[in-house]
Amino acid sequence: MTNEKVLVIGSCGQLGTELVESLRGIYGESHVISTDIRKNDSVIFETGPFETLDILDESKFKEILQKYKPTQVYHLAALLSATAEKNPEFGWKLNMDGLFNVLNAAKEGQSIKRVYWPSSIAAFGPNTPRIDTPQYGAMDPTTVYGISKYAGELYIQYYYNRWGVDTRSLRYPGLIGYKSEPGGGTTDYAVSIYHDALKTQHHNCFLEKDTVLPMLYMPDAIKATLEVMHAEASKIKMRMSYNLAGMSFSPEEIYNEIKTHIPDFTIEYNSDYRQQIANSWPAVIDDSNAREDWGWIPDFNLEDMTTDMLLNIRQLYSLGS
Ligand code: SER
């Protein structure tokens, strides 16, 4: 394990911040290089190497590869659904060209032996069955983000089949964590709602009350990501991206759960353009392939997650953030 060098691209995002911490726990601080287009106030800058990297800058990327010779790359930099809809051309460019830069480096026989790249429930569309969404089925994404994820899935499979690049991927549901700010996603109301519950006891929700979406608590997302990356190659039978599920709930259900802890908490519903995005996504995911192939089991349901989120956000605020 100690011969491994891990490069994380987009390490200041929701997932990256927590993934870098876990990877440093496994491989050692100096073996995990975090990169992002800019620094924020995350603790990851104090715990190991950091390089500024815009993944569209191929020559800087190659310099970093030369310098560190990473054996694994986690490529997380992307525009999420709502942000990409505001700037569709750039959303496509960043999400696709960034991926090609990583895949081509792996294909060209640089040091890289394995690549992780996340897909999303956004790769599905209105003709996908919304309940028990199967691994394979109609995929007709309607957002630029979703189109880039579906195209990316096909390309990571292509690079695996054609050039043997060991690509691994998960279709994340909405990810919920307390260590970083929401990152412009349609599911991110489910992060903001906890902060609002503690700060102002009121949440203005941009989705309608009964919009059920699949979600996953961050510790489960990290666990799944590491499991799929650490699994023996023979167990990875999906070279597009695995369906992954944790829990499913609506805004009204998460609101009611939070209310059991904070009785004065109130909510109002003012849906906007993100409602249409949410309507095109699945509600409940069938992740039986992940369970069968590499033993996926989530640990958190809505109740456990809510207790943990409120506890941790309270602590963050009492520490003065
Ligand atoms: N959380 C993402 C989004 O809402 C979905 O993958 O954009």
Tab-separated table of C-alpha atoms and ligand atoms in Angstrom:
chain	number	residue	atom	x	y	z
A	1	MET	CA	0.000	0.000	0.000
A	2	THR	CA	2.783	2.463	0.844
A	3	ASN	CA	4.111	2.383	-2.719
A	4	GLU	CA	0.861	3.908	-3.839
A	5	LYS	CA	0.695	7.609	-4.651
A	6	VAL	CA	-2.787	9.034	-4.922
A	7	LEU	CA	-3.728	12.189	-6.813
A	8	VAL	CA	-7.114	13.778	-6.091
A	9	ILE	CA	-8.381	16.275	-8.665
A	10	GLY	CA	-11.106	18.605	-7.401
A	11	SER	CA	-10.200	17.975	-3.783
A	12	CYS	CA	-11.930	21.046	-2.338
A	13	GLY	CA	-15.434	19.927	-3.306
A	14	GLN	CA	-17.995	18.180	-1.131
A	15	LEU	CA	-16.613	14.726	-1.767
A	16	GLY	CA	-12.958	15.613	-2.249
A	17	THR	CA	-12.474	17.255	1.121
A	18	GLU	CA	-13.556	14.130	2.979
A	19	LEU	CA	-12.014	11.662	0.577
A	20	VAL	CA	-8.562	13.257	0.914
A	21	GLU	CA	-8.753	12.893	4.691
A	22	SER	CA	-9.679	9.200	4.431
A	23	LEU	CA	-7.050	8.483	1.788
A	24	ARG	CA	-4.359	10.142	3.913
A	25	GLY	CA	-5.417	7.902	6.792
A	26	ILE	CA	-4.867	4.857	4.568
A	27	TYR	CA	-1.807	5.762	2.483
A	28	GLY	CA	-0.042	8.342	4.637
A	29	GLU	CA	-0.212	12.115	4.391
A	30	SER	CA	2.625	12.623	1.935
A	31	HIS	CA	1.262	9.933	-0.401
A	32	VAL	CA	-1.980	11.749	-1.157
A	33	ILE	CA	-1.672	14.867	-3.311
A	34	SER	CA	-4.692	17.124	-3.277
A	35	THR	CA	-5.285	19.485	-6.188
A	36	ASP	CA	-7.931	22.027	-7.042
A	37	ILE	CA	-8.332	25.142	-9.123
A	38	ARG	CA	-8.091	27.224	-5.939
A	39	LYS	CA	-7.645	26.835	-2.216
A	40	ASN	CA	-10.491	27.251	0.257
A	41	ASP	CA	-10.462	27.054	4.051
A	42	SER	CA	-10.358	23.245	4.199
A	43	VAL	CA	-8.069	21.432	6.623
A	44	ILE	CA	-6.657	19.304	3.796
A	45	PHE	CA	-4.069	21.976	2.985
A	46	GLU	CA	-2.421	21.501	6.339
A	47	THR	CA	-2.247	17.723	6.241
A	48	GLY	CA	-0.308	17.004	3.043
A	49	PRO	CA	0.808	18.184	-0.395
A	50	PHE	CA	-1.431	20.514	-2.424
A	51	GLU	CA	-1.027	21.747	-5.997
A	52	THR	CA	-3.148	24.305	-7.804
A	53	LEU	CA	-4.564	22.597	-10.891
A	54	ASP	CA	-7.174	23.483	-13.471
A	55	ILE	CA	-7.712	20.053	-15.033
A	56	LEU	CA	-8.279	21.737	-18.400
A	57	ASP	CA	-4.625	22.848	-18.277
A	58	GLU	CA	-3.063	19.724	-19.716
A	59	SER	CA	0.541	20.872	-19.482
A	60	LYS	CA	0.252	21.737	-15.771
A	61	PHE	CA	-1.446	18.375	-15.241
A	62	LYS	CA	1.478	16.611	-16.936
A	63	GLU	CA	3.964	18.532	-14.780
A	64	ILE	CA	2.157	17.327	-11.671
A	65	LEU	CA	2.152	13.749	-12.999
A	66	GLN	CA	5.917	14.001	-13.619
A	67	LYS	CA	6.543	15.414	-10.180
A	68	TYR	CA	4.520	12.927	-8.123
A	69	LYS	CA	4.070	9.901	-10.416
A	70	PRO	CA	0.689	8.951	-8.948
A	71	THR	CA	-0.458	5.336	-9.212
A	72	GLN	CA	-4.120	6.206	-8.601
A	73	VAL	CA	-6.152	9.195	-9.683
A	74	TYR	CA	-9.489	10.253	-8.232
A	75	HIS	CA	-10.886	12.720	-10.738
A	76	LEU	CA	-13.704	14.618	-9.029
A	77	ALA	CA	-13.608	18.050	-10.678
A	78	ALA	CA	-16.925	18.819	-12.399
A	79	LEU	CA	-19.756	21.290	-12.573
A	80	LEU	CA	-22.835	19.821	-10.860
A	81	SER	CA	-26.340	19.805	-12.297
A	82	ALA	CA	-27.698	23.220	-11.344
A	83	THR	CA	-24.433	25.109	-11.990
A	84	ALA	CA	-23.903	23.429	-15.351
A	85	GLU	CA	-27.405	24.440	-16.489
A	86	LYS	CA	-26.373	28.060	-15.965
A	87	ASN	CA	-23.309	27.636	-18.152
A	88	PRO	CA	-23.936	24.585	-20.340
A	89	GLU	CA	-21.011	25.056	-22.713
A	90	PHE	CA	-18.474	25.319	-19.956
A	91	GLY	CA	-20.196	22.487	-18.040
A	92	TRP	CA	-19.669	20.173	-21.001
A	93	LYS	CA	-16.103	21.364	-21.567
A	94	LEU	CA	-14.971	20.933	-17.992
A	95	ASN	CA	-16.751	17.640	-17.430
A	96	MET	CA	-15.617	16.010	-20.683
A	97	ASP	CA	-12.223	17.548	-21.513
A	98	GLY	CA	-11.126	17.129	-17.903
A	99	LEU	CA	-12.029	13.448	-18.066
A	100	PHE	CA	-10.186	12.982	-21.376
A	101	ASN	CA	-7.043	14.562	-19.934
A	102	VAL	CA	-7.091	12.010	-17.119
A	103	LEU	CA	-8.005	9.015	-19.288
A	104	ASN	CA	-5.368	9.868	-21.899
A	105	ALA	CA	-2.665	10.212	-19.242
A	106	ALA	CA	-3.611	6.759	-17.919
A	107	LYS	CA	-3.687	5.311	-21.432
A	108	GLU	CA	-0.313	6.790	-22.356
A	109	GLY	CA	1.289	4.636	-19.716
A	110	GLN	CA	2.167	7.347	-17.246
A	111	SER	CA	2.476	6.012	-13.704
A	112	ILE	CA	-1.330	5.774	-13.322
A	113	LYS	CA	-2.656	2.267	-12.713
A	114	ARG	CA	-6.227	2.998	-11.673
A	115	VAL	CA	-8.707	5.826	-12.190
A	116	TYR	CA	-11.790	6.734	-10.169
A	117	TRP	CA	-14.374	8.972	-11.772
A	118	PRO	CA	-17.856	9.574	-10.344
A	119	SER	CA	-21.072	9.359	-12.283
A	120	SER	CA	-24.468	10.305	-10.926
A	121	ILE	CA	-28.188	9.601	-10.845
A	122	ALA	CA	-28.272	12.497	-13.324
A	123	ALA	CA	-27.214	10.023	-16.032
A	124	PHE	CA	-30.818	8.771	-15.922
A	125	GLY	CA	-33.760	10.599	-17.465
A	126	PRO	CA	-37.536	10.822	-17.642
A	127	ASN	CA	-37.923	7.465	-19.386
A	128	THR	CA	-35.896	5.608	-16.758
A	129	PRO	CA	-38.102	3.736	-14.255
A	130	ARG	CA	-38.176	6.024	-11.180
A	131	ILE	CA	-38.688	3.250	-8.650
A	132	ASP	CA	-36.076	0.509	-8.310
A	133	THR	CA	-34.144	2.101	-11.136
A	134	PRO	CA	-32.196	-0.741	-12.745
A	135	GLN	CA	-28.489	-0.765	-13.573
A	136	TYR	CA	-29.327	-0.943	-17.255
A	137	GLY	CA	-32.375	0.620	-18.785
A	138	ALA	CA	-33.465	3.740	-20.609
A	139	MET	CA	-30.895	6.471	-20.096
A	140	ASP	CA	-32.042	9.760	-21.551
A	141	PRO	CA	-30.526	12.506	-19.369
A	142	THR	CA	-31.964	15.972	-19.879
A	143	THR	CA	-29.281	18.142	-18.231
A	144	VAL	CA	-25.800	18.970	-19.527
A	145	TYR	CA	-24.409	17.485	-16.333
A	146	GLY	CA	-26.370	14.250	-16.888
A	147	ILE	CA	-25.393	14.059	-20.563
A	148	SER	CA	-21.732	14.518	-19.608
A	149	LYS	CA	-22.024	11.790	-16.975
A	150	TYR	CA	-23.645	9.329	-19.370
A	151	ALA	CA	-21.095	10.103	-22.096
A	152	GLY	CA	-18.311	9.829	-19.514
A	153	GLU	CA	-19.581	6.405	-18.433
A	154	LEU	CA	-19.431	5.187	-22.011
A	155	TYR	CA	-15.921	6.593	-22.398
A	156	ILE	CA	-14.493	5.094	-19.215
A	157	GLN	CA	-15.837	1.743	-20.379
A	158	TYR	CA	-14.325	2.353	-23.824
A	159	TYR	CA	-10.893	3.141	-22.377
A	160	TYR	CA	-11.105	-0.009	-20.270
A	161	ASN	CA	-12.135	-2.235	-23.184
A	162	ARG	CA	-9.824	-0.708	-25.745
A	163	TRP	CA	-6.692	0.188	-23.771
A	164	GLY	CA	-7.093	-1.644	-20.486
A	165	VAL	CA	-7.307	1.521	-18.365
A	166	ASP	CA	-8.575	0.290	-14.966
A	167	THR	CA	-11.471	2.714	-14.546
A	168	ARG	CA	-13.919	2.462	-11.664
A	169	SER	CA	-17.052	4.449	-11.080
A	170	LEU	CA	-20.215	4.910	-8.998
A	171	ARG	CA	-23.471	6.640	-9.834
A	172	TYR	CA	-23.770	8.773	-6.728
A	173	PRO	CA	-27.152	9.769	-5.413
A	174	GLY	CA	-27.313	13.191	-3.725
A	175	LEU	CA	-24.399	13.374	-1.286
A	176	ILE	CA	-24.961	14.850	2.148
A	177	GLY	CA	-22.133	15.932	4.428
A	178	TYR	CA	-21.299	18.653	6.920
A	179	LYS	CA	-17.624	19.292	6.223
A	180	SER	CA	-18.027	21.483	3.157
A	181	GLU	CA	-20.518	23.829	1.564
A	182	PRO	CA	-23.136	22.556	-0.907
A	183	GLY	CA	-21.657	22.551	-4.407
A	184	GLY	CA	-24.408	23.644	-6.818
A	185	GLY	CA	-26.402	20.431	-7.080
A	186	THR	CA	-30.152	19.841	-7.234
A	187	THR	CA	-29.935	17.497	-4.249
A	188	ASP	CA	-28.058	20.105	-2.197
A	189	TYR	CA	-31.208	21.405	-0.504
A	190	ALA	CA	-30.729	18.356	1.725
A	191	VAL	CA	-27.402	19.805	2.926
A	192	SER	CA	-28.602	23.412	3.325
A	193	ILE	CA	-31.680	22.329	5.263
A	194	TYR	CA	-29.557	21.151	8.200
A	195	HIS	CA	-27.595	24.398	8.346
A	196	ASP	CA	-30.810	26.429	8.151
A	197	ALA	CA	-32.423	24.328	10.872
A	198	LEU	CA	-29.606	25.259	13.232
A	199	LYS	CA	-28.953	28.826	12.088
A	200	THR	CA	-32.380	30.357	11.440
A	201	GLN	CA	-34.864	27.527	12.173
A	202	HIS	CA	-36.358	28.171	8.745
A	203	HIS	CA	-35.730	26.626	5.334
A	204	ASN	CA	-36.901	27.938	1.971
A	205	CYS	CA	-36.928	24.823	-0.199
A	206	PHE	CA	-36.338	25.037	-3.952
A	207	LEU	CA	-38.065	21.674	-4.536
A	208	GLU	CA	-41.682	20.679	-3.938
A	209	LYS	CA	-42.493	18.902	-0.707
A	210	ASP	CA	-43.085	15.436	-2.175
A	211	THR	CA	-40.072	15.225	-4.527
A	212	VAL	CA	-38.427	11.944	-3.532
A	213	LEU	CA	-34.753	11.632	-4.528
A	214	PRO	CA	-32.069	9.067	-3.730
A	215	MET	CA	-29.463	10.276	-1.217
A	216	LEU	CA	-26.362	9.017	0.527
A	217	TYR	CA	-24.621	10.175	3.689
A	218	MET	CA	-20.991	11.142	3.132
A	219	PRO	CA	-19.397	8.435	5.327
A	220	ASP	CA	-21.241	5.870	3.176
A	221	ALA	CA	-20.142	7.633	-0.021
A	222	ILE	CA	-16.500	7.504	1.122
A	223	LYS	CA	-16.872	3.865	2.137
A	224	ALA	CA	-18.354	2.911	-1.247
A	225	THR	CA	-15.705	4.849	-3.159
A	226	LEU	CA	-12.834	3.192	-1.322
A	227	GLU	CA	-14.461	-0.234	-1.585
A	228	VAL	CA	-14.896	-0.024	-5.337
A	229	MET	CA	-11.327	1.265	-5.768
A	230	HIS	CA	-9.839	-1.394	-3.492
A	231	ALA	CA	-11.826	-4.338	-4.859
A	232	GLU	CA	-9.965	-6.939	-6.902
A	233	ALA	CA	-10.287	-6.210	-10.605
A	234	SER	CA	-12.149	-9.507	-11.152
A	235	LYS	CA	-14.985	-8.253	-8.913
A	236	ILE	CA	-15.577	-5.122	-10.955
A	237	LYS	CA	-18.015	-6.415	-13.537
A	238	MET	CA	-19.515	-3.004	-14.355
A	239	ARG	CA	-17.049	-0.886	-16.310
A	240	MET	CA	-19.538	1.874	-16.874
A	241	SER	CA	-20.659	2.920	-13.409
A	242	TYR	CA	-22.385	1.109	-10.552
A	243	ASN	CA	-25.834	2.065	-9.310
A	244	LEU	CA	-25.474	3.000	-5.647
A	245	ALA	CA	-28.167	3.597	-3.046
A	246	GLY	CA	-28.376	4.678	0.567
A	247	MET	CA	-31.804	6.121	1.309
A	248	SER	CA	-34.609	7.962	-0.478
A	249	PHE	CA	-36.718	10.771	0.943
A	250	SER	CA	-38.682	13.910	0.056
A	251	PRO	CA	-38.130	17.432	1.445
A	252	GLU	CA	-41.169	16.945	3.678
A	253	GLU	CA	-39.724	13.711	5.095
A	254	ILE	CA	-36.315	15.187	5.924
A	255	TYR	CA	-38.052	18.263	7.359
A	256	ASN	CA	-40.171	16.070	9.656
A	257	GLU	CA	-37.115	14.125	10.745
A	258	ILE	CA	-35.223	17.321	11.628
A	259	LYS	CA	-38.304	18.607	13.446
A	260	THR	CA	-38.092	15.710	15.889
A	261	HIS	CA	-34.802	17.341	17.044
A	262	ILE	CA	-35.752	21.001	16.523
A	263	PRO	CA	-39.511	21.372	17.128
A	264	ASP	CA	-39.604	25.082	16.124
A	265	PHE	CA	-38.140	24.408	12.681
A	266	THR	CA	-40.337	25.712	9.819
A	267	ILE	CA	-40.231	25.214	6.053
A	268	GLU	CA	-41.735	26.864	2.972
A	269	TYR	CA	-41.717	25.553	-0.586
A	270	ASN	CA	-40.817	27.764	-3.561
A	271	SER	CA	-39.724	25.473	-6.335
A	272	ASP	CA	-37.569	26.836	-9.152
A	273	TYR	CA	-35.810	25.486	-12.284
A	274	ARG	CA	-34.271	22.720	-10.189
A	275	GLN	CA	-37.692	21.088	-9.797
A	276	GLN	CA	-37.629	20.051	-13.429
A	277	ILE	CA	-34.182	18.562	-13.026
A	278	ALA	CA	-35.332	16.590	-9.979
A	279	ASN	CA	-38.441	15.382	-11.825
A	280	SER	CA	-36.241	13.784	-14.469
A	281	TRP	CA	-34.261	11.737	-11.933
A	282	PRO	CA	-35.007	8.427	-10.217
A	283	ALA	CA	-36.546	8.234	-6.746
A	284	VAL	CA	-35.318	4.824	-5.575
A	285	ILE	CA	-32.237	3.081	-6.967
A	286	ASP	CA	-31.716	-0.669	-7.312
A	287	ASP	CA	-28.056	-1.195	-6.386
A	288	SER	CA	-28.035	-4.984	-6.338
A	289	ASN	CA	-25.032	-5.222	-8.699
A	290	ALA	CA	-22.847	-3.285	-6.254
A	291	ARG	CA	-24.112	-5.468	-3.414
A	292	GLU	CA	-23.436	-8.699	-5.306
A	293	ASP	CA	-20.127	-7.791	-6.975
A	294	TRP	CA	-18.197	-6.144	-4.154
A	295	GLY	CA	-20.426	-6.406	-1.087
A	296	TRP	CA	-21.907	-2.901	-0.843
A	297	ILE	CA	-24.080	-2.232	2.228
A	298	PRO	CA	-24.845	1.325	3.421
A	299	ASP	CA	-24.686	2.111	7.151
A	300	PHE	CA	-26.907	5.201	7.427
A	301	ASN	CA	-30.639	5.808	7.054
A	302	LEU	CA	-32.418	9.179	7.316
A	303	GLU	CA	-32.754	8.956	11.082
A	304	ASP	CA	-29.073	8.109	11.776
A	305	MET	CA	-27.859	10.680	9.282
A	306	THR	CA	-29.996	13.444	10.799
A	307	THR	CA	-28.733	12.778	14.324
A	308	ASP	CA	-25.135	12.806	13.097
A	309	MET	CA	-25.465	15.871	10.840
A	310	LEU	CA	-27.083	17.985	13.566
A	311	LEU	CA	-24.518	16.924	16.135
A	312	ASN	CA	-21.592	17.771	13.879
A	313	ILE	CA	-22.954	21.051	12.503
A	314	ARG	CA	-23.704	22.184	16.062
A	315	GLN	CA	-20.095	21.471	16.944
A	316	LEU	CA	-18.840	23.370	13.901
A	317	TYR	CA	-20.889	26.425	14.840
A	318	SER	CA	-19.848	26.324	18.491
A	319	LEU	CA	-16.243	26.260	17.257
A	320	GLY	CA	-16.949	29.601	15.672
A	321	SER	CA	-17.456	28.903	11.964
B	1	SER	N1	-25.816	15.817	-6.414
B	1	SER	C1	-25.785	15.970	-7.825
B	1	SER	C2	-26.548	17.141	-8.262
B	1	SER	O1	-27.571	17.412	-7.673
B	1	SER	C3	-26.339	14.737	-8.470
B	1	SER	O2	-25.305	13.915	-8.778
B	1	SER	O3	-26.181	17.760	-9.201
